[in-house]
mmCIF file of C-alpha atoms and ligand atoms in Angstrom:
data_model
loop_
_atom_site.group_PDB
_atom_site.id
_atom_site.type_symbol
_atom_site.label_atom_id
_atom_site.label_comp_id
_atom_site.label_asym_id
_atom_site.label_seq_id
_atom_site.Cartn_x
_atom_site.Cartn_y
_atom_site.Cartn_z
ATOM 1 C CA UNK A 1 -17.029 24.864 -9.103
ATOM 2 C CA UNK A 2 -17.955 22.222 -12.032
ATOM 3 C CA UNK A 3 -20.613 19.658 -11.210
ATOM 4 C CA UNK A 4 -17.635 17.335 -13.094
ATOM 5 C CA UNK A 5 -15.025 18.515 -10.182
ATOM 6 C CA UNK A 6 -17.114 17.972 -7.037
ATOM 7 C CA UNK A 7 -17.426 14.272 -8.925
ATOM 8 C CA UNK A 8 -14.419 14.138 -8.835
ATOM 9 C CA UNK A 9 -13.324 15.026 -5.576
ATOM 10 C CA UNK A 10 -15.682 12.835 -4.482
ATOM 11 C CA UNK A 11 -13.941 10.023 -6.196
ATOM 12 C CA UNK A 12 -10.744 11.053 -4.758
ATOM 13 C CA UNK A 13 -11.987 11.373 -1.441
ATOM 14 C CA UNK A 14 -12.509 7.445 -1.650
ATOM 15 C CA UNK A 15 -15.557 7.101 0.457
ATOM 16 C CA UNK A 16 -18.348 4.453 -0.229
ATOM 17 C CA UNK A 17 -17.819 4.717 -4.003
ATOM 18 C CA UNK A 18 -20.326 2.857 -6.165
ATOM 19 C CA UNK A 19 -20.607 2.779 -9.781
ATOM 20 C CA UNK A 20 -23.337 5.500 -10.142
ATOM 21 C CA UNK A 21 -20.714 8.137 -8.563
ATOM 22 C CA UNK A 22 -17.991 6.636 -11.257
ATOM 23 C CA UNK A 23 -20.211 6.506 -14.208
ATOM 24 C CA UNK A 24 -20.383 10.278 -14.709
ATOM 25 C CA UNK A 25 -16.679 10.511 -15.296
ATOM 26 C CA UNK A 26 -16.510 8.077 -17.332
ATOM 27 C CA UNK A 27 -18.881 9.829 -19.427
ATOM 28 C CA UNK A 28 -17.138 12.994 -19.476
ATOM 29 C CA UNK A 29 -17.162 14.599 -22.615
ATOM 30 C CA UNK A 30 -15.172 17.924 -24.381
ATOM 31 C CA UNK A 31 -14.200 20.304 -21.605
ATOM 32 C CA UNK A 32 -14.898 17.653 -18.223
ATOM 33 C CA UNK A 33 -13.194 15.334 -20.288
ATOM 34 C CA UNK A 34 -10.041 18.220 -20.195
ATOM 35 C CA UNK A 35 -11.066 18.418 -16.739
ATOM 36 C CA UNK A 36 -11.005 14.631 -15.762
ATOM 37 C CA UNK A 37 -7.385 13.914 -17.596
ATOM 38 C CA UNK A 38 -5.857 16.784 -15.914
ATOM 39 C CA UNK A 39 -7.315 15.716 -12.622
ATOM 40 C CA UNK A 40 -5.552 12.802 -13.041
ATOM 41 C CA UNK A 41 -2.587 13.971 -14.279
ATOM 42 C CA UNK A 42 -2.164 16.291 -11.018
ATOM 43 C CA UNK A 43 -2.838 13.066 -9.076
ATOM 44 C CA UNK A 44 -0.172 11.151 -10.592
ATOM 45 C CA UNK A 45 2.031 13.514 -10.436
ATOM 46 C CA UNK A 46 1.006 14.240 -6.469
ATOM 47 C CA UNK A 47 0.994 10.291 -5.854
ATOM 48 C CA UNK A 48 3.582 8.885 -8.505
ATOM 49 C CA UNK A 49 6.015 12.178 -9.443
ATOM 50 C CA UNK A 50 7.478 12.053 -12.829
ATOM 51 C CA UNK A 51 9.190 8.581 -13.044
ATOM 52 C CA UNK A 52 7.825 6.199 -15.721
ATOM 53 C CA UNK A 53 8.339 2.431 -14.816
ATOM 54 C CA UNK A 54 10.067 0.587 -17.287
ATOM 55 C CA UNK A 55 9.208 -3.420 -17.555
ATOM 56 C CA UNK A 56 10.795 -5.543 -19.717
ATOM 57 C CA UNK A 57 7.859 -8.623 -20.981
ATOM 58 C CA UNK A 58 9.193 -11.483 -22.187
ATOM 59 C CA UNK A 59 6.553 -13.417 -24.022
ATOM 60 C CA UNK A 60 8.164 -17.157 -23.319
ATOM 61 C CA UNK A 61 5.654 -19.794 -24.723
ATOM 62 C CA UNK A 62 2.629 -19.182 -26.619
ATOM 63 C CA UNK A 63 0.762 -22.352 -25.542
ATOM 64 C CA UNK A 64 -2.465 -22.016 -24.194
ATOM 65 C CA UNK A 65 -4.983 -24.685 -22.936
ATOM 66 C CA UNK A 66 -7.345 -21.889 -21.967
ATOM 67 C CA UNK A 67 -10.538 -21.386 -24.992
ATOM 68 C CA UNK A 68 -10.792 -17.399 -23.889
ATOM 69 C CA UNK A 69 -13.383 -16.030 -26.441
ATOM 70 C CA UNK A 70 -11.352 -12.592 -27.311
ATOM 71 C CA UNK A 71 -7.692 -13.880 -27.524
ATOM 72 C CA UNK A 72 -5.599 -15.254 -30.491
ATOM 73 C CA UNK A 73 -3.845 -18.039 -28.432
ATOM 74 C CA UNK A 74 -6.922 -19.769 -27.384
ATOM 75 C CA UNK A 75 -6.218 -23.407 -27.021
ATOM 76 C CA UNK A 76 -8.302 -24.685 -30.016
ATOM 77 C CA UNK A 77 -6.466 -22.479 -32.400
ATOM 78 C CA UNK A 78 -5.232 -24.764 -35.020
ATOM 79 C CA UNK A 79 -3.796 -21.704 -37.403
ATOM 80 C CA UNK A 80 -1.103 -20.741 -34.768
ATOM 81 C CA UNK A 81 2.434 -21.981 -35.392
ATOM 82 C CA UNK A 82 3.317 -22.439 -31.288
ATOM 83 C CA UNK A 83 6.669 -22.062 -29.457
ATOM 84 C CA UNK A 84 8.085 -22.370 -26.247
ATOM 85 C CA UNK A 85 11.559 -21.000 -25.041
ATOM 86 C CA UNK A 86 13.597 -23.218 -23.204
ATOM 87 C CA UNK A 87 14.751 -22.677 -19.432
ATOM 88 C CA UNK A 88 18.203 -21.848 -20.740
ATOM 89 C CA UNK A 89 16.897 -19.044 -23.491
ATOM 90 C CA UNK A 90 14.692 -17.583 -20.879
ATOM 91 C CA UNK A 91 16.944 -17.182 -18.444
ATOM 92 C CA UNK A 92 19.848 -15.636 -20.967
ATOM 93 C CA UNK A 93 17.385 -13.239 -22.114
ATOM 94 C CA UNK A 94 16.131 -12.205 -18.978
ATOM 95 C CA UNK A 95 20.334 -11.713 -17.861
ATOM 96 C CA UNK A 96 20.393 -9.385 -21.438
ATOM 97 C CA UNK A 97 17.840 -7.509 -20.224
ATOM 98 C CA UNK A 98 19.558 -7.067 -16.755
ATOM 99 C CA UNK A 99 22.728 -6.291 -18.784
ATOM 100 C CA UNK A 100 20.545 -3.585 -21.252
ATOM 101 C CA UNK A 101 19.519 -1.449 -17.846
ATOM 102 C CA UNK A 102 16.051 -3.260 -16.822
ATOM 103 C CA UNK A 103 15.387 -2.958 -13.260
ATOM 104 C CA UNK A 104 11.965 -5.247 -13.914
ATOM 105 C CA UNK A 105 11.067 -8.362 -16.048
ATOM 106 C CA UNK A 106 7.232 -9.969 -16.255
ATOM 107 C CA UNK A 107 7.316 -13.705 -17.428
ATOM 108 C CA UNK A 108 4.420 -13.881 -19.540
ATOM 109 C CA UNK A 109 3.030 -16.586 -21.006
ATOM 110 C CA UNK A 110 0.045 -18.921 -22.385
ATOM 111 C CA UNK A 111 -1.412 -21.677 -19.408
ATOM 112 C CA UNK A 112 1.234 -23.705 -20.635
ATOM 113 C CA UNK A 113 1.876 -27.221 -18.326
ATOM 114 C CA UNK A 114 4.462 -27.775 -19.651
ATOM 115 C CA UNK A 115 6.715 -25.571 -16.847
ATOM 116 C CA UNK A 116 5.819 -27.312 -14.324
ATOM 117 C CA UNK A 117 6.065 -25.832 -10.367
ATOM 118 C CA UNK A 118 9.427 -26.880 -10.183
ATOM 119 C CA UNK A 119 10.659 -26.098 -14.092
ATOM 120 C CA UNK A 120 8.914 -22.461 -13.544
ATOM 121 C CA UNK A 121 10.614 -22.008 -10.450
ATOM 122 C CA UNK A 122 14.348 -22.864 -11.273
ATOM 123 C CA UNK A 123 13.673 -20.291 -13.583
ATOM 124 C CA UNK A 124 12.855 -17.436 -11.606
ATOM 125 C CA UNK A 125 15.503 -18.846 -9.174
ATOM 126 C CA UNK A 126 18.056 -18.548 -11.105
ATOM 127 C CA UNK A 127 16.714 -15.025 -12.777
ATOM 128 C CA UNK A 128 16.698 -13.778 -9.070
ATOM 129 C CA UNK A 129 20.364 -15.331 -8.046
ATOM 130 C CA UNK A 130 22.360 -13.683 -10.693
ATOM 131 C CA UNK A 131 20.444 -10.435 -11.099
ATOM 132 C CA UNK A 132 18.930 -7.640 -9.844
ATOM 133 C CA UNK A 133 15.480 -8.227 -11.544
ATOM 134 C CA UNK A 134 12.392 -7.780 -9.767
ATOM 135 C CA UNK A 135 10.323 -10.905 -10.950
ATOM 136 C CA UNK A 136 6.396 -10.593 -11.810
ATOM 137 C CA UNK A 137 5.008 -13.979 -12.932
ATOM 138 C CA UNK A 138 1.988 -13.549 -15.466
ATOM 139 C CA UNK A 139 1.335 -17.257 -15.869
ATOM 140 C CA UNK A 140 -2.659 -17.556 -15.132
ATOM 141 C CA UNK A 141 -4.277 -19.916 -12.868
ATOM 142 C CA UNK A 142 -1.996 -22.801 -11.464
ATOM 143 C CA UNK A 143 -3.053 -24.646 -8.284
ATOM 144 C CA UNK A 144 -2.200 -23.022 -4.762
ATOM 145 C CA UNK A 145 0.943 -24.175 -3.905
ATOM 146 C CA UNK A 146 2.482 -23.403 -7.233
ATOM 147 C CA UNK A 147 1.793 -19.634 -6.496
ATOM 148 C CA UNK A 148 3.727 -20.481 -2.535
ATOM 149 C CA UNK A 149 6.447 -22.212 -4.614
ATOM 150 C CA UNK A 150 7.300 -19.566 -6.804
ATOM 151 C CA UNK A 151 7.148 -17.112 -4.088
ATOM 152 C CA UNK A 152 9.625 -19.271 -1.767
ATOM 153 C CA UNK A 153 11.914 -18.936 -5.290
ATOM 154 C CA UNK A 154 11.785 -15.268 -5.332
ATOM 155 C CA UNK A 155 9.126 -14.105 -7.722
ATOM 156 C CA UNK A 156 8.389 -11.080 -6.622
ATOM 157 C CA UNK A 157 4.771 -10.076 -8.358
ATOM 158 C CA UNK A 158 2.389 -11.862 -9.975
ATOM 159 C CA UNK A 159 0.018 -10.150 -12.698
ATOM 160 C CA UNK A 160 -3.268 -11.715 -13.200
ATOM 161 C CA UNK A 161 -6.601 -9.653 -14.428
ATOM 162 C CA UNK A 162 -9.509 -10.353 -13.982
ATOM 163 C CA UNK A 163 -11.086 -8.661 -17.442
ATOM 164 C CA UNK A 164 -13.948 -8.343 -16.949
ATOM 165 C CA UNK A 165 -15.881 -7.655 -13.919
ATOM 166 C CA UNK A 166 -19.701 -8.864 -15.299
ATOM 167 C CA UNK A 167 -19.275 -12.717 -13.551
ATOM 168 C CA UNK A 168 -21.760 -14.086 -16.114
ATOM 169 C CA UNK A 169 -19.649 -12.648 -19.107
ATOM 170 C CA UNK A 170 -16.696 -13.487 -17.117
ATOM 171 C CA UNK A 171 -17.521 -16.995 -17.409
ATOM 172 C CA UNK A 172 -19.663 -16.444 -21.313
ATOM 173 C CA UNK A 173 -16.150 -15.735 -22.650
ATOM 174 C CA UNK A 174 -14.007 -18.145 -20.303
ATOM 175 C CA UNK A 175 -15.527 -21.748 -20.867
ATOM 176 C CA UNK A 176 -12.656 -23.469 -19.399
ATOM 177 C CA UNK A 177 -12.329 -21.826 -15.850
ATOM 178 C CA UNK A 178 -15.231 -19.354 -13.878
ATOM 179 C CA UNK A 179 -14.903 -15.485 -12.542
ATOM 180 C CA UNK A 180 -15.174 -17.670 -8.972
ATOM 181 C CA UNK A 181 -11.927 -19.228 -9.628
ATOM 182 C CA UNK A 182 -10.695 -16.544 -10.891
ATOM 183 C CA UNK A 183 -11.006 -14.287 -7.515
ATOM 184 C CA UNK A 184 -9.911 -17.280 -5.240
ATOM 185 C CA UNK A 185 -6.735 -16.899 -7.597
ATOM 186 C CA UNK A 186 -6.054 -13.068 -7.088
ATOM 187 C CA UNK A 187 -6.816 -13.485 -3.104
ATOM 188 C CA UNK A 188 -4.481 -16.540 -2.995
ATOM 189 C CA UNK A 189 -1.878 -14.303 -4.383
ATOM 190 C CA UNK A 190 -2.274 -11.089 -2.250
ATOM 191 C CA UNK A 191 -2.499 -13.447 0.854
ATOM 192 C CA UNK A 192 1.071 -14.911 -0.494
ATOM 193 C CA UNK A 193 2.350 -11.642 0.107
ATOM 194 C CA UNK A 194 3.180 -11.005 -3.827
ATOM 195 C CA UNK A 195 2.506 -7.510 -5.525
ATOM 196 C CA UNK A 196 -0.810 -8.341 -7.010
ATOM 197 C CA UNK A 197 -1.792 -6.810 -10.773
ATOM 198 C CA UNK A 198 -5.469 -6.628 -11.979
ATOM 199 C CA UNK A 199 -6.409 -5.537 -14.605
ATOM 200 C CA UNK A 200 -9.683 -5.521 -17.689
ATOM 201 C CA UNK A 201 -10.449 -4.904 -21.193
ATOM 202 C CA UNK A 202 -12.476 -2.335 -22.125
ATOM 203 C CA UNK A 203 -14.995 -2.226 -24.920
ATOM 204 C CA UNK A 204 -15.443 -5.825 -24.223
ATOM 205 C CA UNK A 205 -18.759 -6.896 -26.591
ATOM 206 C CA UNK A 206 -21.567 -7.330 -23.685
ATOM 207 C CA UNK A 207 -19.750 -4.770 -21.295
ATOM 208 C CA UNK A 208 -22.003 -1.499 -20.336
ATOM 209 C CA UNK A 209 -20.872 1.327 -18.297
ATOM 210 C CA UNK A 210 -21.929 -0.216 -15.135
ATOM 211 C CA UNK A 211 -19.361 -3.443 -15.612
ATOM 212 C CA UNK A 212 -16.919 -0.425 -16.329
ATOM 213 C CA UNK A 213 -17.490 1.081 -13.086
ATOM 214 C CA UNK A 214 -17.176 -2.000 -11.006
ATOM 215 C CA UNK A 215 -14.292 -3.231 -13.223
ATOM 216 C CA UNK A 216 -12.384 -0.500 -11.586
ATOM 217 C CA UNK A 217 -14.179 -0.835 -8.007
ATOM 218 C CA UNK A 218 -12.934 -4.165 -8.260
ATOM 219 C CA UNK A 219 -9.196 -3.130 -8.482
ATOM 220 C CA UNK A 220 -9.671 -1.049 -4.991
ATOM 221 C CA UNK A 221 -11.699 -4.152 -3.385
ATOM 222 C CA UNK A 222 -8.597 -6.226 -4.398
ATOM 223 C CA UNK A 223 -5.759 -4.029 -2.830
ATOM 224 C CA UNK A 224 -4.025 -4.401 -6.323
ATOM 225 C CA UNK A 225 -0.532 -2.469 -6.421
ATOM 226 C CA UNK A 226 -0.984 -2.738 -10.520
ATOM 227 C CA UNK A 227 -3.864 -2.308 -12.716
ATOM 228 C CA UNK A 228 -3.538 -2.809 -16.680
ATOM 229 C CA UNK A 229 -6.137 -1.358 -18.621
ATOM 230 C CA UNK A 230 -6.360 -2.085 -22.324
ATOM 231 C CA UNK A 231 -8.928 -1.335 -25.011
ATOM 232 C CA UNK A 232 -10.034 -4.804 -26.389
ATOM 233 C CA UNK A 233 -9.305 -5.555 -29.648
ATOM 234 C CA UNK A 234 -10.957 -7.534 -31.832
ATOM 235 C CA UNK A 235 -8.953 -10.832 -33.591
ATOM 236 C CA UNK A 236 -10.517 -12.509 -36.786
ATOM 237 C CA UNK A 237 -9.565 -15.722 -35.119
ATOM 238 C CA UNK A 238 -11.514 -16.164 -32.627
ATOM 239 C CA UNK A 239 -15.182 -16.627 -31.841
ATOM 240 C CA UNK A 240 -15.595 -13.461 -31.110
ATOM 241 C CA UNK A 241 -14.474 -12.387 -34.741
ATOM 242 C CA UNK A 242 -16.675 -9.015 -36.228
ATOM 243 C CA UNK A 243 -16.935 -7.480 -33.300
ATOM 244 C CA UNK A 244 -15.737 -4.062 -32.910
ATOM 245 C CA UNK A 245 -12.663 -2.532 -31.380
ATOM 246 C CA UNK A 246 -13.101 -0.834 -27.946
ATOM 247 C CA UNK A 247 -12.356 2.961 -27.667
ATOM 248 C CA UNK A 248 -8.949 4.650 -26.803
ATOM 249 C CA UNK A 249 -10.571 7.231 -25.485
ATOM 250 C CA UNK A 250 -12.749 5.275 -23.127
ATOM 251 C CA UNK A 251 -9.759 3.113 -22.173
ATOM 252 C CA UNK A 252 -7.862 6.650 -20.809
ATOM 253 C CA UNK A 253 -11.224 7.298 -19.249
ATOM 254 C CA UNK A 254 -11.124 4.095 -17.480
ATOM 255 C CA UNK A 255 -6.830 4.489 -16.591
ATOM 256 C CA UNK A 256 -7.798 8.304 -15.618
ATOM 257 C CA UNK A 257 -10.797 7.521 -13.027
ATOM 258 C CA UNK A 258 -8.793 4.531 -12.218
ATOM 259 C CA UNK A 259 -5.897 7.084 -10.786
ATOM 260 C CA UNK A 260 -8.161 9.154 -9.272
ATOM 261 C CA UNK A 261 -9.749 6.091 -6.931
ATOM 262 C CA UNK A 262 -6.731 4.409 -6.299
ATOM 263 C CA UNK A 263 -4.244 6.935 -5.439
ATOM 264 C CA UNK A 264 -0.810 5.863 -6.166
ATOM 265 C CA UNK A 265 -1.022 2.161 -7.530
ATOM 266 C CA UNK A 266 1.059 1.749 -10.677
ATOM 267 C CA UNK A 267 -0.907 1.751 -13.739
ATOM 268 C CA UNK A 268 0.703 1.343 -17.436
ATOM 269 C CA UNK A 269 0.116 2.456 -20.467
ATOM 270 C CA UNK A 270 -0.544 -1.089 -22.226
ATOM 271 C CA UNK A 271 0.358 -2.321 -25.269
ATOM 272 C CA UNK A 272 -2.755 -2.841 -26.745
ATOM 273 C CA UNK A 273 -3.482 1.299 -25.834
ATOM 274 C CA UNK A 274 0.051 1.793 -27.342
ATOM 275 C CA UNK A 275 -0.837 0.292 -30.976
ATOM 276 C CA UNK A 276 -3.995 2.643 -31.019
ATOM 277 C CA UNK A 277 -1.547 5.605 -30.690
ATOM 278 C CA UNK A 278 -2.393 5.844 -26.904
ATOM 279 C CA UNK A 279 0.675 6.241 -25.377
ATOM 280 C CA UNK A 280 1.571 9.585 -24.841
ATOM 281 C CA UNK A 281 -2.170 10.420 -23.502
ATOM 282 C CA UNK A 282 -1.983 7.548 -21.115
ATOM 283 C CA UNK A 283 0.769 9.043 -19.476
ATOM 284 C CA UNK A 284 -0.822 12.490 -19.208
ATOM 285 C CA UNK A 285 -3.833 11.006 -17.851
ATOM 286 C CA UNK A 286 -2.928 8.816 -14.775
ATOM 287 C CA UNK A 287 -0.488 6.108 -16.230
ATOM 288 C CA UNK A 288 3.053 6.126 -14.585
ATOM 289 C CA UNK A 289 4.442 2.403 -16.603
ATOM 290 C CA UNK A 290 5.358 1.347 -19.757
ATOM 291 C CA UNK A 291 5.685 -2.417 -20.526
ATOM 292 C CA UNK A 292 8.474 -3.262 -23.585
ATOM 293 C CA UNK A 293 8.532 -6.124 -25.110
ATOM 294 C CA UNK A 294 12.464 -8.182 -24.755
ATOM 295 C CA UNK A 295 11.152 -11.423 -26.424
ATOM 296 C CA UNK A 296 13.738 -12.717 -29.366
ATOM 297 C CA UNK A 297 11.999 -11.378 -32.523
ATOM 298 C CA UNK A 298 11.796 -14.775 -34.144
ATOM 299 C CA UNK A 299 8.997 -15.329 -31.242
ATOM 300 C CA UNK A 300 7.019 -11.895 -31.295
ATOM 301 C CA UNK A 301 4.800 -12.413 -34.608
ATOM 302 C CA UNK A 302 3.832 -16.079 -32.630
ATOM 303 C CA UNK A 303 2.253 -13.868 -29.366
ATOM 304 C CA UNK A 304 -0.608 -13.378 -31.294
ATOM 305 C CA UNK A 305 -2.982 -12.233 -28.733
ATOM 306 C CA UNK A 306 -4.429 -9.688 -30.448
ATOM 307 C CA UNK A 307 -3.805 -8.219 -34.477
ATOM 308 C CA UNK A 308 -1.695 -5.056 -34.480
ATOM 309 C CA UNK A 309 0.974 -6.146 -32.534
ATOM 310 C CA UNK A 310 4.708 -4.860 -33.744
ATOM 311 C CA UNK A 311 7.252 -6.915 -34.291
ATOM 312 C CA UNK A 312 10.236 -5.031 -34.990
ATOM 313 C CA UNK A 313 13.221 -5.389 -32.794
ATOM 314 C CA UNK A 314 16.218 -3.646 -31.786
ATOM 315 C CA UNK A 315 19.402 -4.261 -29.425
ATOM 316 C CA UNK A 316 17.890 -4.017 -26.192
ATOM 317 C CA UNK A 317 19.612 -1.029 -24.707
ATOM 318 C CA UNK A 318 18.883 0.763 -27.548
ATOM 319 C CA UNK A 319 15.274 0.167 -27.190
ATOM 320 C CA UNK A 320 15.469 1.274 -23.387
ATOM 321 C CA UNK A 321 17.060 4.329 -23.823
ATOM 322 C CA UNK A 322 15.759 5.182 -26.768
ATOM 323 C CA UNK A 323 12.424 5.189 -24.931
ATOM 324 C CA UNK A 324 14.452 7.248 -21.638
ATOM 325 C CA UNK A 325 14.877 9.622 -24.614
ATOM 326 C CA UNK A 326 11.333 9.899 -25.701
ATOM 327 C CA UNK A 327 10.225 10.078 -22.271
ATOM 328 C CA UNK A 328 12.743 12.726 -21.169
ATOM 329 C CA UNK A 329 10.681 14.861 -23.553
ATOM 330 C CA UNK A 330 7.446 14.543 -22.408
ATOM 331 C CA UNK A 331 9.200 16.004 -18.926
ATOM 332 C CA UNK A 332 9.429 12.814 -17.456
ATOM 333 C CA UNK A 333 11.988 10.157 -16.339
ATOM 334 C CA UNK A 334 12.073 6.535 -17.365
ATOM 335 C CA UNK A 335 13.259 4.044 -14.896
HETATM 336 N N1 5AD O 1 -7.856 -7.548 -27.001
HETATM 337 C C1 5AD O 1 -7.260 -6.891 -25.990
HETATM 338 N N2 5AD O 1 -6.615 -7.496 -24.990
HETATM 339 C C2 5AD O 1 -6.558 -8.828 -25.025
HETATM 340 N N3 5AD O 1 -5.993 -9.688 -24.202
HETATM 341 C C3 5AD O 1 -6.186 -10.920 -24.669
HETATM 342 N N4 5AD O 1 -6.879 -10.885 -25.811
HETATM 343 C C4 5AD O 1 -7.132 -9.580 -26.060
HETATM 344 C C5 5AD O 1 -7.803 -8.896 -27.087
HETATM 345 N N5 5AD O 1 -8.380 -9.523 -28.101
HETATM 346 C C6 5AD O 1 -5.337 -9.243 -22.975
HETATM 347 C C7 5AD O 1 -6.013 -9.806 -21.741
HETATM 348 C C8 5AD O 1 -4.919 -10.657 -21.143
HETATM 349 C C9 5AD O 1 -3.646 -10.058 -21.685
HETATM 350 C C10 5AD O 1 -2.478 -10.954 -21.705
HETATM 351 O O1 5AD O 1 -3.998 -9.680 -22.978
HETATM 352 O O2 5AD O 1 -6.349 -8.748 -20.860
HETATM 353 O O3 5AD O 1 -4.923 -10.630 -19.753
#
């Protein structure tokens, strides 16, 4: 057998796993790198079958008071036209999407004050009374008893990464909050009883292989039930501007070794691997969930996180089963 496959199985096997026993996957190269992706793929399919997770994101309010170093909405970004949706649009959009065949809708938005605990949670209150919608909040840091709130209103998950796992980048790139804070979030949540999603960029300037390794470490220390994994990618806008891109390829690296540790937690294909053409090898390498945008297209060009993003909208249940189409020929079932 391959030196790469006893790694592997090693991995797999879960026990006392520290980054110098990840590292070597995540430098696989030509045929261990055919050997990691398919070792995933087996162990998605073993863990997760052939059902994709559809989630509908609505992007409700691009308002940020946060100063993150990578992303487009940063708080002191003056050359941002911002928006907000009101309760009433949310809520109707989130009933359209209901209506269009989602199953699943994540509130995303900017640290925006101005929904408050209770304006937030009539929200997902009423999402919850007249649909079928699981909830997942994705909201950032609020204080603790706006996480119980919500959950006493039915929000269902909450999705909240971590990026990056290095605490002294962690807090380089995050001036107004620490990596501290950041964990007492996360174990807040998971002690709420919510679904908890982690997640990390990858090719993050400053990151090394090692942060890579414990980024994903950190997902299996957490208990998280989702992980999103996205290449990071560079925005002229921010103070971070010149840097490079990070890899797709490392990035399904990072979602295939990420599979093989954590067994059958839910792990999408994210947009920002999507717009560097990732999407199809995501989901033969470990990812089981695709995220699709349902924010009115008079918002999307606004959620500028990150450059790249499209903006082209259709009739929602077009969208969804035009992607059940796409998806039913790769072999696999969207949901
Ligand atoms: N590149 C890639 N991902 C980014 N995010 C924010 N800015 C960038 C960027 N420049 C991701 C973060 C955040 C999510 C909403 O978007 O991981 O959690």
């Amino acid at each position: 057998m391959s030196e790469i496959t006893d790694v592997l199985k090693e991995i797999a096997a879960g026990k006392d796993s520290t980054p110098e026993l990840l590292i070597p996957a995540l430098e696989a190269e030509e045929e261990n790198l055919s050997t990691l992706f398919e070792f995933a793929d087996r162990q998605r399919k073993e863990f997760c079958g052939d059902v994709v997770h559809i989630r509908a994101i609505l992007e409700f309010s691009n308002y940020c008071r946060c100063d993150c170093a990578y992303c487009g909405l940063f708080a002191g970004n003056k050359n941002l036209a911002r928006y907000r949706m009101t309760p009433e649009e949310i809520v109707g959009t989130a009933l359209e999407a209901a209506q269009a065949g989602y199953r699943t809708l994540v509130l995303q938005s900017g640290e925006d004050l101005w929904y408050t605990k209770e304006r937030l949670g009539e929200i997902v209150r009423e999402i919850k009374e007249k649909s079928e919608l699981a909830v997942t909040l994705s909201v950032g840091e609020r204080p603790f008893d706006h996480y119980a709130y919500w959950k006493e209103c039915g929000a269902d998950r909450f999705l909240i990464k971590h990026e990056t796992a290095d605490q002294a980048l962690y807090d380089r790139y995050h001036p107004h909050s620490s990596y501290m804070r950041r964990l007492a979030c996360q174990k807040e949540l998971y002690r709420l009883g919510y679904e908890l999603g982690s997640g990390f960029m990858v090719g993050l300037p400053g990151q090394t292989m090692k942060t890579l390794a414990e980024d994903i470490l950190h997902l299996k220390e957490l208990q998280v039930s989702m992980a999103g994994i996205g290449p990071y990618i560079c925005h002229p806008g921010t103070r971070l501007r010149g840097n490079q891109d990070g890899s797709a390829q490392l990035t399904l690296k990072a979602v295939a070794v990420s599979r093989i540790l954590l067994k059958d937690v839910n792990l999408p294909s994210t947009t920002a691997l999507n717009i560097k053409g990732g999407l199809r090898d995501a989901l033969n390498c470990g990812a089981n969930v695709i995220m699709q945008k349902v924010t009115p297209s008079r918002y999307r060009d606004l959620y500028d996180i990150y450059p790249g993003r499209e903006t082209k909208e259709m009739d929602l249940a077009r969208q969804l089963s035009d992607l059940k189409y796409n998806l039913s020929q790769m072999g696999r079932t969207g949901l």
